[in-house]
mmCIF file of C-alpha atoms in Angstrom:
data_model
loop_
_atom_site.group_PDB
_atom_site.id
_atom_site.type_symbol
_atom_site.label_atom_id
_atom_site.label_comp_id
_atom_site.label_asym_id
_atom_site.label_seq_id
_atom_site.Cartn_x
_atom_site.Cartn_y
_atom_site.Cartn_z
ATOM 1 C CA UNK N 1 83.112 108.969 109.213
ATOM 2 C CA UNK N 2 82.942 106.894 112.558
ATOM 3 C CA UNK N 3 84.089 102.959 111.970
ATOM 4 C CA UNK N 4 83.536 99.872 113.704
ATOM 5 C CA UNK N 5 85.337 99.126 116.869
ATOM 6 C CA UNK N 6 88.736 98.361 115.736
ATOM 7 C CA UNK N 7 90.340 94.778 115.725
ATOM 8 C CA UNK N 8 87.615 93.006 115.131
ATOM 9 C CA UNK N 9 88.174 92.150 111.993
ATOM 10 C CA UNK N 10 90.663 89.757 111.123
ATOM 11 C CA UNK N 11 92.071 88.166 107.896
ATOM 12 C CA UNK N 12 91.146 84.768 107.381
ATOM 13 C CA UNK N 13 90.974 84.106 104.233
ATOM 14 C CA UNK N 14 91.793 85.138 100.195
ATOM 15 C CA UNK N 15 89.791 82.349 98.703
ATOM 16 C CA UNK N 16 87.130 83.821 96.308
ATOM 17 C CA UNK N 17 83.594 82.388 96.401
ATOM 18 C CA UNK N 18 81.884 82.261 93.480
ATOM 19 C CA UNK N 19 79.504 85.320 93.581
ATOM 20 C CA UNK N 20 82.387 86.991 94.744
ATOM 21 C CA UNK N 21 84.646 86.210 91.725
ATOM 22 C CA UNK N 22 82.145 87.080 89.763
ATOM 23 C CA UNK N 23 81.427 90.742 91.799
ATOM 24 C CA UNK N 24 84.944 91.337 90.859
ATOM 25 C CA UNK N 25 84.884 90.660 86.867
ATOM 26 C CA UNK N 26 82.165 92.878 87.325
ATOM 27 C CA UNK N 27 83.138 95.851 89.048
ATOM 28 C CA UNK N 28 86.680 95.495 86.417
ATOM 29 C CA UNK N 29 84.230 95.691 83.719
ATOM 30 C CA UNK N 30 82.724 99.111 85.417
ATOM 31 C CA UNK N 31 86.109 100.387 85.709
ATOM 32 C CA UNK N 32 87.343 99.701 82.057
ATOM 33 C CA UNK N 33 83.800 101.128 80.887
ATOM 34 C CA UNK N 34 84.839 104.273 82.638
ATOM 35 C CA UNK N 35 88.310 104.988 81.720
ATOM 36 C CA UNK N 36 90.755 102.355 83.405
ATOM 37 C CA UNK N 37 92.598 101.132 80.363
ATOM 38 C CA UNK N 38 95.369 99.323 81.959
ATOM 39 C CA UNK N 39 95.541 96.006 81.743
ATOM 40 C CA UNK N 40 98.314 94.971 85.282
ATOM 41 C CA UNK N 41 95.954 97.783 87.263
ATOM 42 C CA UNK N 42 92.353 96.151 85.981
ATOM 43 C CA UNK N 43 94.413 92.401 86.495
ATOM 44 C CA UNK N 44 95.458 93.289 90.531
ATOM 45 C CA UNK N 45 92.008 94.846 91.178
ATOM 46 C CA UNK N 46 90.440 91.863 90.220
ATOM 47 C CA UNK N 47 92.911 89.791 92.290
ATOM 48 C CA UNK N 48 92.361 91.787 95.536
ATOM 49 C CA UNK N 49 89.561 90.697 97.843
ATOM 50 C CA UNK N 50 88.184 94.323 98.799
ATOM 51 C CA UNK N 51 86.381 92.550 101.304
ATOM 52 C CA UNK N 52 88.929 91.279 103.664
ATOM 53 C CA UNK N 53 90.170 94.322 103.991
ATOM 54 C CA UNK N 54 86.254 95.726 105.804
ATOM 55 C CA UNK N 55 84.114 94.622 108.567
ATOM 56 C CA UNK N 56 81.890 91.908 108.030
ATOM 57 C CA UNK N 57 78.688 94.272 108.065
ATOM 58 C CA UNK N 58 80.063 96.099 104.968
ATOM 59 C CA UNK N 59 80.746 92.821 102.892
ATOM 60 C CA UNK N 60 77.747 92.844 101.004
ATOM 61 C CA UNK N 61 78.932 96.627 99.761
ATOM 62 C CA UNK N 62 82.388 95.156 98.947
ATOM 63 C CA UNK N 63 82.580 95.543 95.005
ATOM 64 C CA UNK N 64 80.396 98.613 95.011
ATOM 65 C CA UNK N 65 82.313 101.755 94.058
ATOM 66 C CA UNK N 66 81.752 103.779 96.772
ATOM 67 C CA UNK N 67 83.857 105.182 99.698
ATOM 68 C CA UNK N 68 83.033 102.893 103.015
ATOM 69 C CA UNK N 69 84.064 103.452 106.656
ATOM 70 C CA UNK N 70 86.798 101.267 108.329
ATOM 71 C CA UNK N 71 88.405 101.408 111.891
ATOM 72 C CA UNK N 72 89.985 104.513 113.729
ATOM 73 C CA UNK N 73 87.571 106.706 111.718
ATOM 74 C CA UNK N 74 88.565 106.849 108.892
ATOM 75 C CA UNK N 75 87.271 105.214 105.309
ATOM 76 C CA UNK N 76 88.259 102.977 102.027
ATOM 77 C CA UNK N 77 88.585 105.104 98.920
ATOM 78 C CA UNK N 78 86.168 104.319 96.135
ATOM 79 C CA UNK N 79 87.788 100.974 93.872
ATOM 80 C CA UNK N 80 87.581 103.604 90.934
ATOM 81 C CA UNK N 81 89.498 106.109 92.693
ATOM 82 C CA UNK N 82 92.021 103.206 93.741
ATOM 83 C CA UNK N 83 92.152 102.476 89.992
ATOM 84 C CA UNK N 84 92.360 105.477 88.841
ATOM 85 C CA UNK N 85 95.206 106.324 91.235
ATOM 86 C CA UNK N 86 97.038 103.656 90.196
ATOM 87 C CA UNK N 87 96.817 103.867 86.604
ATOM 88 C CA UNK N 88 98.209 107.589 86.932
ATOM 89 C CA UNK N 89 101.361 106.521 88.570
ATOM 90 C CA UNK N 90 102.824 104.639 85.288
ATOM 91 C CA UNK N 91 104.141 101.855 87.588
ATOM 92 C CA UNK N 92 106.570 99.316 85.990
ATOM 93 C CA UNK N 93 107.555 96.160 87.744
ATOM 94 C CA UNK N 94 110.850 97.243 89.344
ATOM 95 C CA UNK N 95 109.389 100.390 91.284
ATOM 96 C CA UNK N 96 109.539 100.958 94.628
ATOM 97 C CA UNK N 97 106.221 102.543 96.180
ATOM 98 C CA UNK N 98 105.741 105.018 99.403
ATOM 99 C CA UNK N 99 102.397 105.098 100.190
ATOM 100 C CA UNK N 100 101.411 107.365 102.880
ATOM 101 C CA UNK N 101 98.195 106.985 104.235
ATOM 102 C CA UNK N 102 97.615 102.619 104.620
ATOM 103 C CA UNK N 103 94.373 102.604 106.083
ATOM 104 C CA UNK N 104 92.545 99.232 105.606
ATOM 105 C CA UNK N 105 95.752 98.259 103.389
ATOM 106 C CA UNK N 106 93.476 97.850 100.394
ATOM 107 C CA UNK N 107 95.221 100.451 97.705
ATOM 108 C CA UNK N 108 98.677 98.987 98.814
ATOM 109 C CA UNK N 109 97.628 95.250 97.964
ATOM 110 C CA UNK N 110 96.366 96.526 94.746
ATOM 111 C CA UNK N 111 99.574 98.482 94.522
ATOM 112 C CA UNK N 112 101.593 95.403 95.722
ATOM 113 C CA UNK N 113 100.413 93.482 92.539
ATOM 114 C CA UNK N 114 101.961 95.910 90.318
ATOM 115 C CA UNK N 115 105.470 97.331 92.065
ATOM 116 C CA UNK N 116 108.279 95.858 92.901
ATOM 117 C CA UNK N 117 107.930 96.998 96.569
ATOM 118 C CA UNK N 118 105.211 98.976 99.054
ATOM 119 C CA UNK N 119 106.189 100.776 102.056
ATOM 120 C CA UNK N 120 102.895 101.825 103.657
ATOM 121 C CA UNK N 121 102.813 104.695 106.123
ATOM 122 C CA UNK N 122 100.201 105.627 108.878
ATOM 123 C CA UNK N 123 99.860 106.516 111.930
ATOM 124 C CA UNK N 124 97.362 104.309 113.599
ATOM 125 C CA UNK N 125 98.395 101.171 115.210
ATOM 126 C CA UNK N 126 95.562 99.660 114.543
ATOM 127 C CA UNK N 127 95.549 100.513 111.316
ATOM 128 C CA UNK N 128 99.009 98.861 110.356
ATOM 129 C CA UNK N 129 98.425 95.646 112.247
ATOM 130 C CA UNK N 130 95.455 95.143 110.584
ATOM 131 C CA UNK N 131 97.041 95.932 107.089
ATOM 132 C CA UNK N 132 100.069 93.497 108.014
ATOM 133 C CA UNK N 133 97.617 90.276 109.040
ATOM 134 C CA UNK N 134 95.716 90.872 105.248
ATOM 135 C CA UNK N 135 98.783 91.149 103.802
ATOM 136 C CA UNK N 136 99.913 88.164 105.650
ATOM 137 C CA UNK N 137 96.642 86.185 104.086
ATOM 138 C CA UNK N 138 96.354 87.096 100.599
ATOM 139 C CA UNK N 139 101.013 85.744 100.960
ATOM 140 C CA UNK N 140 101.617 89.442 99.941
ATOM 141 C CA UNK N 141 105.294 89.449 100.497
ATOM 142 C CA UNK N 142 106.538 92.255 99.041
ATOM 143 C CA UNK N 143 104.496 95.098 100.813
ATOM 144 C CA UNK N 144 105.398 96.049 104.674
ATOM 145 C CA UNK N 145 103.103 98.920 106.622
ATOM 146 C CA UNK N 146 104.535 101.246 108.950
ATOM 147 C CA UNK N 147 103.108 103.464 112.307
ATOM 148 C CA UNK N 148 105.198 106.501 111.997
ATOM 149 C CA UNK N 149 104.592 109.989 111.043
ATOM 150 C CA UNK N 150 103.924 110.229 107.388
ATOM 151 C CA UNK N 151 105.015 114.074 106.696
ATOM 152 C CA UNK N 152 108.254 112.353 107.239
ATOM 153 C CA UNK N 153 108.419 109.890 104.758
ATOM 154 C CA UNK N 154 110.318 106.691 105.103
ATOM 155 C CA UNK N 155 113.994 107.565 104.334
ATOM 156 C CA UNK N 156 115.789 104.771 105.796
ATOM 157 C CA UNK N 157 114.348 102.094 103.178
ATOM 158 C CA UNK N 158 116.112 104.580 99.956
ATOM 159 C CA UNK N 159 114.767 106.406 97.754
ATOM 160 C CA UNK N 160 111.463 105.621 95.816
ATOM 161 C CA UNK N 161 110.269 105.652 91.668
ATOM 162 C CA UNK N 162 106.345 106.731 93.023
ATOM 163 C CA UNK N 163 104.960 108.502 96.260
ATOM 164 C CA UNK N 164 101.319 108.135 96.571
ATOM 165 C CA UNK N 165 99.205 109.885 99.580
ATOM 166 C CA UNK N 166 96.003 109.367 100.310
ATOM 167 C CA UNK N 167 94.897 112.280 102.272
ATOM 168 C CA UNK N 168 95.061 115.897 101.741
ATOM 169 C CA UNK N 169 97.994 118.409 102.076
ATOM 170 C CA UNK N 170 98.239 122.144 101.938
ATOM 171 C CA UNK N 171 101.428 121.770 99.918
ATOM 172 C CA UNK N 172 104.056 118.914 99.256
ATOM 173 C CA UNK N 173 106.753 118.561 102.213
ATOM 174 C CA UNK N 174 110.297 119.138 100.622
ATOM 175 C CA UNK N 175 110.981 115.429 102.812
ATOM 176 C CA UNK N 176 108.713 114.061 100.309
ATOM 177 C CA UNK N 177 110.713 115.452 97.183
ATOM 178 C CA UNK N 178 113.730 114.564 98.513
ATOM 179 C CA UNK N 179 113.021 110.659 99.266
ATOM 180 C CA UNK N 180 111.321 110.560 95.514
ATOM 181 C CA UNK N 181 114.135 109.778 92.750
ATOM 182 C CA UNK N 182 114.438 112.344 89.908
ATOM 183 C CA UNK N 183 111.740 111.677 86.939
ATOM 184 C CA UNK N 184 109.350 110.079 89.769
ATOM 185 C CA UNK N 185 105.574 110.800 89.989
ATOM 186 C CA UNK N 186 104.169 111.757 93.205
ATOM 187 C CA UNK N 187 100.414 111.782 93.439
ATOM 188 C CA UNK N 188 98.341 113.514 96.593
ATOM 189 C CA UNK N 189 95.330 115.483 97.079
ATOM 190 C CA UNK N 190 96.004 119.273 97.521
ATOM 191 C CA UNK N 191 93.531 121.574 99.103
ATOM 192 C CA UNK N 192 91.759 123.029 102.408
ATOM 193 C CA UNK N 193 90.027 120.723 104.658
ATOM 194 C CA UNK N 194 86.245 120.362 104.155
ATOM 195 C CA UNK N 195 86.463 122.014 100.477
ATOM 196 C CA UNK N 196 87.052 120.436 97.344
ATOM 197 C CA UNK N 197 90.394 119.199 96.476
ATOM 198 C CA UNK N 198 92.943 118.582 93.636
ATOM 199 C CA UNK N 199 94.425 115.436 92.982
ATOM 200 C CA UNK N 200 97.763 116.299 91.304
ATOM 201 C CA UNK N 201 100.500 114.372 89.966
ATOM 202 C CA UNK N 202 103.593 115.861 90.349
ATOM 203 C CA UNK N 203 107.062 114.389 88.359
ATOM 204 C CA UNK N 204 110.557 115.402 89.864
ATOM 205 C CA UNK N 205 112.898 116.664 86.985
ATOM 206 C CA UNK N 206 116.136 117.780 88.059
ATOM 207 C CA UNK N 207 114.827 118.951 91.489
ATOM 208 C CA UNK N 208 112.199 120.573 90.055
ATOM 209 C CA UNK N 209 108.278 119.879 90.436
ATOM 210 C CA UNK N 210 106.189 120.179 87.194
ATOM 211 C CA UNK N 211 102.212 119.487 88.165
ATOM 212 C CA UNK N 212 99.179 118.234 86.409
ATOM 213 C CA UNK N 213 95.409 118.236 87.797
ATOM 214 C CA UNK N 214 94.081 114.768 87.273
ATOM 215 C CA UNK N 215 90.396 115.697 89.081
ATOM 216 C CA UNK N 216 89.284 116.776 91.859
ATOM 217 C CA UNK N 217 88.365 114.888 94.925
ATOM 218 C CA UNK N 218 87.278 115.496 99.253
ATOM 219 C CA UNK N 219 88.933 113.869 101.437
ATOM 220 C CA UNK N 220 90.373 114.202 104.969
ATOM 221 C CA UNK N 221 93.601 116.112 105.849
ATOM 222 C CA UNK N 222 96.924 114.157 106.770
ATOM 223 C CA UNK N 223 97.579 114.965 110.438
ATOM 224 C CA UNK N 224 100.866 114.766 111.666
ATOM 225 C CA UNK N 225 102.567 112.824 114.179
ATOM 226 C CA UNK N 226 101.883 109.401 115.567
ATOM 227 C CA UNK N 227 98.384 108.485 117.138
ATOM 228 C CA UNK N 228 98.784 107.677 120.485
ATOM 229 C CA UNK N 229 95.931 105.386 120.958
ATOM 230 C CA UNK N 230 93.963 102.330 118.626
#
């Protein structure tokens, strides 16, 4: 899905307006009504100004749940499928995140609410420095995003309690498994591009991957390497 031309949106400002606040309350309402029970996921979503992190001509769609396009091509997951997410990895306060797959930054500010620390991968510039300047507004201190090559993980910042990716993989890379510490969750979409896909959540026991189906989902394919322009 195509986006708008990148870096023209920039992060200004976290301060709610009214009609916004109250866009929020609602859409936490719509997510509790279908399923999200917990309370620090529901509490961060409402906190998070999904429209900093889109181009001014998709503010009005902000706090709708629906999947909306951002720069380099690529899109915003659905809030419920943020919360969802979320929810599924059993954070606790003193975990340390990998997300692979930043794009607009929006899941890792939710996520950044809730962990102890975010590492956010991708591999558009563009992408990341966006990410960093929202993170920078909404005094997000405890989340950092990263251009590199997410197959490979992020091994130099130690090994994490939850791996989340956000696009699609034919199987999980044993670089993944290794950088996740034993009894972590990692949650990614599994599948063939352009077919339906399973979003599993996979726990590491003794070097060992049991899996569980959450639901399924369509979304792109995580490409490898670095992009070497936006």
């Amino acid at each position: 899905m195509a986006g708008h031309t990148p870096g023209k949106q920039q992060a200004t400002s976290s301060t709610a307006l009214p009609d916004e606040a109250e866009a929020r309350a609602a859409l936490v309402l719509a997510l509790r009504q279908r399923g999200v029970g917990a309370r620090d996921v529901l509490a961060a979503i409402e906190r998070v100004p999904r429209r900093l992190f889109l181009s001014a001509r998709h503010h009005g769609l902000a706090y709708e749940d629906a999947v909306l396009p951002i720069e380099c091509g690529q899109t915003v997951s659905a809030p419920s499928i943020v919360a969802f997410t979320v929810q599924a990895l059993n954070l606790e306060a003193g975990h340390a995140v990998l997300e692979i797959g930043t794009g607009s930054g929006y899941q890792a500010a939710v996520l950044a609410h809730v962990a102890e620390r975010v590492e956010t991968l991708d591999r558009f510039a563009t992408l990341t420095d966006l990410a960093t300047r929202r993170f920078a507004a909404l005094k997000l201190e405890n989340v950092k995003a990263w251009q590199t090559d997410g197959f490979e993980g992020l091994k130099q910042k130690g090994l994490y309690d939850r791996i989340v990716v956000n696009a699609a993989v034919d199987a999980i890379p044993d670089v993944w498994v290794q950088q996740l510490k034993p009894g972590g969750y990692l949650i990614a979409p599994v599948g063939k591009a352009n077919e339906v896909q399973s979003l599993i959540r996979f726990q590491k026991t003794e070097n060992v991957m049991t899996a569980e189906t959450l639901l399924t989902v369509r979304t792109v394919m995580l490409r490898p390497g670095i992009a070497l322009k936006l």
